[in-house]
XYZ file of C-alpha atoms in Angstrom:
595
model
C 11.757 185.596 160.064
C 12.087 184.836 163.734
C 11.530 181.280 162.943
C 13.758 181.005 159.845
C 16.730 182.153 161.749
C 16.095 179.596 165.154
C 15.562 176.945 161.950
C 19.584 178.285 160.944
C 20.626 178.494 164.403
C 19.386 174.919 165.424
C 20.132 173.299 162.096
C 23.391 171.298 162.039
C 23.966 171.069 158.668
C 23.448 174.777 158.048
C 26.147 175.685 161.070
C 28.456 173.837 159.642
C 28.096 175.383 156.358
C 28.217 178.552 158.012
C 31.871 178.056 159.787
C 33.498 176.032 157.047
C 32.692 179.413 154.766
C 34.446 181.469 156.848
C 37.215 179.418 157.598
C 37.947 178.473 154.119
C 37.842 182.590 153.022
C 40.139 183.838 155.826
C 42.572 180.924 154.436
C 42.521 181.814 150.982
C 43.420 185.581 152.159
C 46.414 184.672 154.445
C 47.598 182.187 151.046
C 47.573 185.357 148.756
C 49.986 187.163 151.254
C 52.343 184.398 151.775
C 52.224 183.897 147.546
C 53.617 187.495 147.005
C 56.363 187.203 149.879
C 57.459 183.709 147.945
C 57.634 185.525 144.561
C 60.114 187.900 145.482
C 62.541 185.566 147.369
C 62.865 182.920 144.583
C 65.818 184.070 142.960
C 68.599 182.535 141.290
C 70.841 182.322 144.315
C 68.266 180.531 146.567
C 68.129 177.860 143.886
C 71.840 177.813 144.090
C 72.362 177.369 147.553
C 69.534 174.609 147.237
C 71.732 172.572 144.721
C 74.398 173.043 146.440
C 73.074 171.660 149.474
C 71.833 168.956 147.982
C 75.462 168.084 146.305
C 76.565 168.341 149.834
C 73.855 165.636 151.332
C 74.625 162.869 148.751
C 78.641 163.676 149.123
C 77.916 162.964 152.684
C 75.521 159.885 152.308
C 77.959 158.162 149.739
C 81.123 159.046 152.186
C 78.903 156.932 154.915
C 78.344 154.396 152.369
C 82.234 154.263 151.848
C 83.210 154.109 155.550
C 80.602 151.366 156.160
C 82.154 149.264 153.545
C 85.748 149.848 154.878
C 84.807 148.850 158.302
C 83.114 145.908 156.784
C 86.180 144.887 154.953
C 88.139 145.462 157.600
C 86.265 142.974 160.031
C 86.459 140.224 157.298
C 90.301 140.722 156.981
C 90.374 141.022 160.415
C 88.444 137.404 161.334
C 89.833 135.460 163.724
C 89.597 132.236 162.408
C 90.701 133.414 158.493
C 93.817 135.005 160.073
C 94.640 131.604 162.095
C 94.057 129.840 159.060
C 96.164 132.034 156.767
C 98.684 132.153 159.246
C 98.947 128.286 159.730
C 98.235 127.523 156.081
C 102.312 126.741 155.534
C 102.270 123.745 157.832
C 99.037 121.929 156.573
C 99.227 118.891 154.512
C 97.326 118.708 151.622
C 94.168 117.121 153.678
C 94.535 120.150 155.818
C 94.469 122.419 153.358
C 91.464 121.477 151.955
C 89.665 121.085 155.519
C 90.364 125.032 155.760
C 89.612 126.307 152.988
C 86.024 125.222 153.228
C 86.473 126.370 157.110
C 87.482 129.877 154.967
C 84.863 129.858 152.530
C 82.204 129.240 155.037
C 83.466 132.103 157.142
C 83.167 134.580 153.945
C 80.029 133.033 153.003
C 78.273 134.547 156.611
C 79.506 137.857 155.891
C 78.639 137.691 152.377
C 75.242 137.164 153.564
C 75.334 140.292 156.355
C 75.179 142.725 153.415
C 72.421 142.924 150.911
C 74.705 144.664 148.637
C 77.226 141.988 148.541
C 77.658 139.346 145.602
C 80.487 137.588 146.427
C 83.913 137.874 148.683
C 86.961 136.744 147.440
C 90.854 137.058 149.349
C 93.487 137.462 146.970
C 97.078 136.266 148.395
C 100.036 137.135 147.103
C 101.540 133.751 147.423
C 98.826 132.572 144.613
C 96.157 131.121 146.936
C 92.487 132.619 146.329
C 89.911 132.036 148.366
C 85.783 133.237 147.480
C 82.136 133.134 149.212
C 81.282 131.321 146.263
C 82.907 127.991 146.926
C 82.678 126.680 143.699
C 86.108 127.962 142.405
C 89.704 127.406 143.513
C 92.660 129.444 143.339
C 90.477 131.269 140.329
C 88.901 135.163 139.967
C 85.087 135.140 139.311
C 85.579 138.349 137.282
C 85.254 137.797 133.178
C 85.397 139.872 130.004
C 87.709 142.783 130.260
C 89.536 142.421 133.025
C 92.106 145.549 132.808
C 90.229 146.626 135.867
C 91.790 143.767 137.887
C 95.193 144.183 136.268
C 95.074 147.775 137.170
C 94.163 147.152 140.807
C 96.856 144.849 141.229
C 99.347 146.767 139.790
C 98.108 149.981 141.724
C 100.009 151.113 144.814
C 96.727 152.256 146.342
C 95.367 150.791 149.778
C 91.752 151.374 148.601
C 90.204 151.485 145.437
C 86.503 151.142 143.490
C 87.027 149.374 139.692
C 84.983 150.292 136.988
C 81.654 148.567 136.344
C 82.227 145.150 135.238
C 81.091 141.581 134.288
C 81.275 138.784 136.874
C 80.085 135.496 137.233
C 78.966 133.846 141.005
C 76.993 130.388 141.469
C 76.162 130.229 138.128
C 74.922 133.556 137.920
C 76.248 136.039 135.540
C 75.995 140.113 136.711
C 76.579 142.296 134.217
C 77.088 145.655 136.040
C 79.333 144.889 139.704
C 81.645 147.365 141.022
C 84.306 146.011 143.215
C 85.794 147.492 146.303
C 89.773 146.827 146.678
C 91.847 146.705 150.099
C 95.020 145.853 151.193
C 94.971 142.541 153.685
C 97.133 142.389 156.712
C 98.209 139.858 158.603
C 97.480 140.966 162.274
C 98.792 137.810 164.059
C 102.751 138.556 163.031
C 103.944 142.008 162.108
C 101.018 143.200 159.938
C 102.746 142.689 156.756
C 100.557 142.528 153.712
C 99.719 139.469 152.595
C 97.176 140.286 149.769
C 94.270 142.057 148.958
C 90.242 141.960 149.674
C 87.718 141.689 146.644
C 84.285 143.114 147.574
C 81.832 142.898 144.915
C 78.901 144.829 145.176
C 75.650 145.532 143.509
C 75.725 149.053 141.019
C 72.263 149.191 142.571
C 74.000 150.037 145.454
C 75.395 153.257 143.735
C 72.634 154.367 142.234
C 70.630 154.258 145.170
C 73.179 157.063 147.050
C 72.711 159.420 143.719
C 70.761 162.243 143.402
C 67.143 161.873 141.296
C 65.010 164.412 139.819
C 62.593 164.461 136.788
C 64.387 167.889 135.515
C 64.911 167.432 131.906
C 68.858 166.933 130.790
C 69.873 167.250 134.787
C 72.621 164.628 135.285
C 74.201 163.158 138.457
C 77.373 160.777 138.649
C 79.640 158.894 141.114
C 83.148 158.379 139.274
C 86.205 156.766 140.750
C 89.626 157.977 140.905
C 90.443 157.039 137.334
C 87.486 159.534 136.157
C 85.794 156.567 135.278
C 81.518 156.499 136.053
C 80.337 153.840 138.745
C 76.847 154.879 138.419
C 74.964 157.803 136.882
C 71.097 159.222 136.453
C 69.973 161.026 133.772
C 72.075 161.694 130.593
C 75.269 163.173 130.107
C 75.201 166.127 127.896
C 77.458 168.438 126.059
C 77.902 170.694 128.791
C 79.448 167.767 130.915
C 81.724 165.927 128.115
C 83.062 169.302 127.317
C 83.720 170.145 130.993
C 85.163 166.278 131.520
C 87.792 166.766 128.840
C 89.077 170.059 129.971
C 89.499 168.975 133.488
C 90.785 165.322 132.878
C 94.226 166.752 134.241
C 92.946 167.562 137.588
C 90.043 169.836 139.509
C 89.628 171.723 142.472
C 88.239 170.224 145.391
C 84.888 171.932 145.690
C 83.219 173.938 143.145
C 80.302 175.110 141.087
C 80.780 176.071 137.137
C 78.465 177.812 134.427
C 77.980 176.065 131.400
C 76.179 176.841 128.206
C 72.602 175.517 129.434
C 73.157 175.020 132.813
C 75.148 174.606 136.026
C 77.918 171.914 136.820
C 78.418 171.384 140.666
C 81.032 169.073 141.859
C 83.025 167.614 144.922
C 86.361 166.043 144.861
C 88.637 163.948 147.125
C 85.838 161.942 148.395
C 86.691 158.650 150.323
C 88.918 156.231 148.399
C 89.599 159.035 145.867
C 85.465 159.038 144.974
C 84.205 162.385 143.106
C 80.490 163.674 142.708
C 79.439 165.646 139.624
C 75.874 167.333 139.157
C 74.729 168.855 136.330
C 71.601 171.353 136.785
C 69.717 172.638 133.420
C 68.689 176.102 133.285
C 65.248 175.140 133.227
C 64.806 175.080 136.867
C 65.406 178.713 136.410
C 62.373 179.001 133.759
C 60.199 176.827 135.929
C 59.590 179.695 138.452
C 56.162 180.074 136.692
C 55.454 176.559 137.207
C 56.811 176.638 140.914
C 54.293 179.307 141.661
C 51.400 177.403 140.239
C 52.546 174.346 142.844
C 53.008 176.665 145.582
C 49.376 177.783 144.829
C 48.114 174.365 144.783
C 50.098 173.964 148.146
C 48.715 176.418 149.549
C 45.033 175.263 148.754
C 46.003 171.923 150.596
C 47.366 173.249 153.081
C 44.262 175.688 153.573
C 42.007 172.517 153.185
C 43.992 170.770 156.015
C 44.071 173.934 157.797
C 40.102 173.977 157.628
C 39.878 170.477 158.498
C 42.069 170.867 161.761
C 39.421 174.010 162.780
C 36.435 172.107 161.744
C 37.356 169.094 163.835
C 36.452 170.739 167.203
C 32.965 171.707 165.652
C 32.523 168.366 163.815
C 33.360 166.829 167.345
C 30.215 168.660 168.802
C 27.848 167.329 166.126
C 29.365 164.023 166.167
C 29.926 163.341 169.809
C 26.020 162.727 170.358
C 25.236 160.677 167.234
C 28.474 158.502 168.874
C 26.433 158.444 172.163
C 23.459 156.893 170.364
C 25.793 154.588 168.692
C 27.053 153.172 171.586
C 23.454 153.276 173.270
C 22.094 151.308 170.313
C 25.034 148.906 170.219
C 24.783 148.260 174.017
C 20.787 147.750 173.634
C 21.840 144.656 171.380
C 24.117 143.561 173.881
C 21.279 143.197 175.593
C 21.510 146.334 177.951
C 18.242 148.298 177.958
C 18.811 150.669 180.941
C 20.784 153.182 179.035
C 19.778 156.672 179.186
C 21.320 159.803 177.354
C 21.449 163.241 178.200
C 20.365 165.218 175.651
C 22.751 168.559 175.412
C 21.501 169.904 172.373
C 18.251 171.661 171.546
C 18.457 170.656 167.554
C 17.736 167.409 165.320
C 20.043 165.601 167.750
C 18.324 166.229 171.043
C 14.959 165.461 169.476
C 16.594 162.209 167.988
C 17.868 161.399 171.286
C 14.929 162.056 173.506
C 12.710 159.725 171.137
C 15.972 156.863 171.498
C 15.542 156.851 175.437
C 11.820 156.528 175.067
C 12.409 153.496 172.686
C 14.729 152.070 175.246
C 12.579 152.298 178.054
C 9.873 150.774 175.789
C 12.039 147.958 175.080
C 13.322 147.619 178.711
C 9.546 146.862 179.919
C 8.534 144.840 176.891
C 11.932 142.778 177.677
C 11.123 142.297 181.485
C 7.653 141.094 180.309
C 8.942 138.814 177.852
C 11.491 136.680 180.334
C 8.767 137.013 183.359
C 6.521 134.592 180.658
C 10.112 132.506 179.514
C 10.482 132.108 183.456
C 6.638 131.127 184.007
C 6.881 128.613 180.359
C 10.184 127.396 181.654
C 8.641 126.476 185.220
C 5.818 125.079 183.726
C 7.984 122.432 181.346
C 10.120 121.697 184.377
C 6.718 120.850 186.423
C 5.966 118.813 183.494
C 9.078 116.969 183.448
C 8.942 116.260 187.029
C 5.384 114.686 186.914
C 6.651 112.387 184.442
C 8.827 111.454 186.927
C 7.029 111.018 190.165
C 4.276 108.790 188.660
C 6.743 106.307 187.113
C 9.054 106.157 190.750
C 5.599 105.863 192.713
C 4.158 102.892 190.965
C 7.744 100.701 191.096
C 7.832 101.149 194.692
C 4.647 100.279 195.830
C 4.893 97.110 193.513
C 7.630 96.736 195.621
C 5.918 96.584 198.744
C 3.065 94.491 197.439
C 5.484 92.065 196.470
C 7.198 91.544 199.734
C 3.530 91.405 201.447
C 2.569 88.582 199.430
C 6.121 86.760 200.449
C 5.536 87.246 203.921
C 8.561 89.927 204.492
C 5.987 92.201 206.753
C 8.774 94.047 208.512
C 10.934 94.616 205.545
C 7.314 95.860 203.536
C 7.216 97.931 206.510
C 10.600 99.365 206.537
C 10.420 99.716 202.474
C 7.058 101.707 202.680
C 8.763 104.073 205.741
C 11.705 104.591 202.886
C 9.124 105.295 200.536
C 7.396 107.758 202.555
C 10.514 109.652 203.189
C 11.402 110.161 199.198
C 7.928 110.655 198.601
C 7.934 114.100 200.963
C 11.349 115.050 199.175
C 10.054 114.165 195.794
C 6.933 115.265 195.437
C 8.065 119.286 196.897
C 6.711 122.067 194.556
C 7.948 125.068 192.917
C 11.830 125.402 193.112
C 12.217 122.770 195.700
C 10.623 120.795 193.521
C 13.647 121.605 190.860
C 16.715 122.225 192.646
C 17.736 120.202 195.483
C 21.659 120.389 197.104
C 23.879 117.860 196.351
C 23.727 116.209 199.804
C 20.202 115.799 199.701
C 20.103 113.878 196.241
C 22.827 111.959 197.566
C 20.777 111.043 200.952
C 17.461 110.342 198.358
C 19.797 108.013 196.813
C 21.071 105.692 199.436
C 17.370 105.723 200.691
C 16.279 104.590 197.311
C 19.581 101.711 197.223
C 18.074 100.448 200.808
C 14.530 100.146 199.964
C 15.839 98.200 196.413
C 17.953 95.938 198.777
C 14.746 95.234 200.872
C 13.116 94.057 197.710
C 16.414 92.021 196.045
C 18.211 91.152 199.033
C 22.084 90.001 198.218
C 21.181 90.736 194.509
C 23.415 93.579 194.074
C 26.020 95.706 196.203
C 26.556 99.822 195.934
C 29.610 102.188 196.204
C 29.651 105.752 196.421
C 32.915 107.384 196.314
C 32.023 111.034 196.797
C 33.563 114.125 198.486
C 31.333 115.567 201.283
C 32.607 119.249 200.690
C 30.998 119.326 197.470
C 27.378 118.665 199.048
C 26.344 122.164 199.253
C 26.139 122.816 195.693
C 22.966 122.939 193.839
C 21.625 119.931 191.414
C 18.645 119.089 189.804
C 16.289 117.192 192.245
C 15.680 113.276 190.966
C 18.567 113.176 188.206
C 20.742 110.055 189.534
C 17.504 107.616 191.269
C 15.813 107.213 187.449
C 19.406 106.369 186.401
C 20.228 103.652 189.247
C 16.829 102.222 188.820
C 17.683 101.895 185.326
C 20.685 99.960 186.103
C 19.358 97.852 188.661
C 16.216 96.721 186.203
C 18.289 96.309 183.037
C 21.498 95.761 183.857
C 21.792 93.859 187.001
C 18.489 91.729 187.622
C 18.788 90.086 184.427
C 22.408 88.667 185.756
C 22.324 86.278 189.413
C 24.357 89.489 191.166
C 26.025 92.841 190.067
C 27.509 95.816 191.380
C 26.450 99.568 191.170
C 29.364 102.267 191.830
C 28.651 106.030 191.690
C 31.532 108.492 191.520
C 30.825 112.287 192.373
C 33.929 114.944 191.847
C 34.547 118.179 190.802
C 37.131 119.154 187.893
C 37.989 123.198 186.801
C 34.239 124.296 187.596
C 32.506 121.589 186.684
C 30.250 118.708 188.820
C 31.003 115.352 186.942
C 29.243 111.768 187.993
C 30.050 108.527 187.211
C 27.704 105.861 187.270
C 29.183 102.233 186.395
C 27.141 98.590 186.785
C 29.017 95.890 185.502
C 25.345 93.847 184.545
C 24.047 93.436 180.774
C 25.106 96.369 179.019
C 24.200 97.260 176.027
C 24.830 97.249 171.902
C 26.484 100.627 170.741
C 23.212 100.579 168.063
C 21.004 100.684 171.222
C 22.646 103.212 172.948
C 22.406 105.232 169.726
C 19.113 104.563 170.168
C 18.305 105.646 173.656
C 20.007 109.118 173.052
C 18.276 109.612 169.258
C 16.218 112.647 170.663
C 19.024 114.661 170.811
C 20.226 114.279 167.178
C 16.888 115.023 165.867
C 16.767 118.439 167.736
C 15.449 117.201 171.183
C 11.706 116.713 170.169
C 9.826 115.818 172.874
C 6.768 114.101 171.638
C 3.763 112.426 173.667
C 3.972 109.204 171.279
C 3.552 105.878 173.665
C 6.498 103.842 173.747
C 7.134 100.272 173.496
C 7.885 98.125 176.979
C 11.442 97.417 175.865
C 11.997 101.541 175.256
C 10.453 102.589 178.794
C 13.672 103.400 180.705
C 14.918 105.424 177.606
C 12.151 108.040 179.372
C 14.375 108.430 182.302
C 17.528 109.501 180.128
C 15.377 111.762 178.152
C 13.706 113.072 180.946
C 17.204 114.125 182.614
C 18.270 115.622 179.845
C 15.606 117.845 179.072
C 15.994 119.385 182.723
C 19.449 119.717 182.406
C 19.313 121.280 179.001
C 16.519 123.997 181.291
C 18.729 124.427 183.440
C 22.263 124.836 181.939
C 21.184 125.502 178.611
C 24.235 123.637 176.505
C 26.954 123.573 179.345
C 26.442 120.078 180.456
C 27.155 116.721 179.039
C 25.555 113.158 179.202
C 27.599 110.207 177.702
C 26.589 106.683 177.603
C 29.688 103.993 177.506
C 28.236 100.554 177.180
C 29.284 96.946 175.292
C 27.207 94.230 175.485
C 28.023 91.992 178.606
C 30.619 94.123 180.643
C 28.095 96.610 181.788
C 26.961 100.345 181.147
C 28.822 103.617 182.440
C 26.896 107.038 182.269
C 29.008 110.231 182.710
C 27.315 113.289 183.685
C 29.058 116.891 183.994
C 27.449 120.470 184.609
C 28.898 123.347 185.813
C 28.719 124.362 189.586
C 26.469 126.735 189.019
C 23.045 126.413 186.793
C 21.880 129.181 184.836
C-alpha cells in the first residue's frame, strides 16, 4: 500500500490529474453562485438601459463621422490654390481657364484620394462653372436618374445637408447607392461671400458601417436625414416602425423611447446636419433570457476552463521545465557541446531520465575525444605523406643541378649550390608540426635561397621580383607551398624560352593572405589548365597512379591543394590564369589563421 501511494506521489501524470480535478470542482461551485445572481438582475429595466446605451454609442459614432466629413469639406473649400484660381478666374483668358481647370481638378483629385469612402468631389459655383475630381466631364454634374434631391439641395437654404441615396456615374463607373453631403462654399480671399456649394459623394457602405447590427429577428436600425429619407438601414422595417413614422412625420421630440405592439422604438433626433437615428428592438429579446442563461453557463464554463489553465500553468511549468532543460541540453549536444550536465531536481520519472541523459552525455564526450584524437592522428599522417611526396622531388632536382655544375667545371657555383641545398634541406626535412607549418618569413627565406640556387644553375636566364609586406611575415603558412610552384613556373614556363621573369606578390585583404605568382613564359591553354585542376572537380580523389612525364608537374599543384584542404578545409582558393604565349598567373588565398 505504501508503495502504491509513493508511486502516485512520484507520478507526473497522476499529480497533474489530481490538481486538474480539484481546480475544476472548485470553479464549477463558484459558477453556480454567479448564475443565481445573474438571473435575479436580468430584468427588463436592464435591457432597456443596454438598448439606450447602444443607441447613444451609435449616435456618437454618427456625429463623429459627420464632424469628420465637415472638417474634410472645409479643408477642400479652403484650399489656397482652389480659392486663388476661383477668385482670379474672371481675369483669365480661355487658355488660362483651361489651365486652371486642370489644376483645380488635380487638387480635387488629391483630396478625393485621401478618403476611402469618397467617390467624387464636385464644386458647383453660382456663376455656372462646375469642377469635379473626375476631370472627364466639364461643367456637368455627375448625378443621373432621379435628381430631385439635387434640385431640393440647390433650392434649400440650409448650409449643410445630406441627400438621399441616388445614382452616380464617375469615370465610366456606375454607382447605384451614393449619398451626397452638400455644404456652402465661401470666398475667403474677399468678404467670405457664398460662391457655390461643395458636393461630396460618399459610398453608402460608409453609413452602413455606423449602424448597430444584431442577429435578433425583426430588429431594425436606420439613419435618416432632415426630410425623413432613409440614408442607410440594417434589418427589415416592420409594421410598428411604419406606423410610428407616419404618426411622427410632422415632428418628434429630441430623444425618447416608445413601446410598440411587439417591441421598443428608440430614437435620437437633432443630430448634426439634421440626421436622425432610429432603432427598433423586439420583445423577443426578453423571451430570450432563458437562452442567455444557457449562454451564461457556457461562458462560465469557458471561464472556468480558462481559469483552470491559468492555475495549472505553474504546475505545468514545474513538470515542463526539466523537460525543456533536457531539450536544450540535447540541442547543445547536437551543436557539438558535449560538456553538458543537468541537475536532477525531481525524484520522479523525469529525474531518472535526467540522470540517464547525463550519463549518455558523458559517454558521448569521451567517445568524441577519442574520435577527435584519432582524426588528428590521421590528418597528421596524411600530411606527412604529402610532405614526403614533395621532398624527394625537390632533392632529386637539386642534386641533379649540382651534378650538372660539376660537369661544367663550375665548382664554386656547385659549392654554393650545395650550401644552399643543405640549408633548404635542413628547413624542409623537419618533422612533426614544424614539418607542416612554418611562418611566412621562413617560407620567403626558403624561396629566396631556392631562387639563388636556380640562378646559379641558369645564370642570366630569368629574373625574380618579390613584392611583400614584412609585417605579414609572422603569420603561419603551410611549409614548402611556394617553392614547387616557382619550380613549375621556371621549368615549364621560363626555361623553354631564352629568358623570362617571375614575380611573387604577397598581401593581406579582409583577413586573408593572398599570393600572386606570375611569369611571362610559355603559358598554357584552357584545356591544359582544366586538366591540371581536374582532380578537384572529380571529388579531389587521391590516387597512387603513375603519371606521364608531360603531367608530372601537376603533382606539386595537387599536393599543395590537398595540404591546403587539410589545413583550411574548404576556406581556401587556388586559381590558375594562363594563355599560350603570354605566361601564367597562380593566385592562392587562405585565412590568416588555419583550422
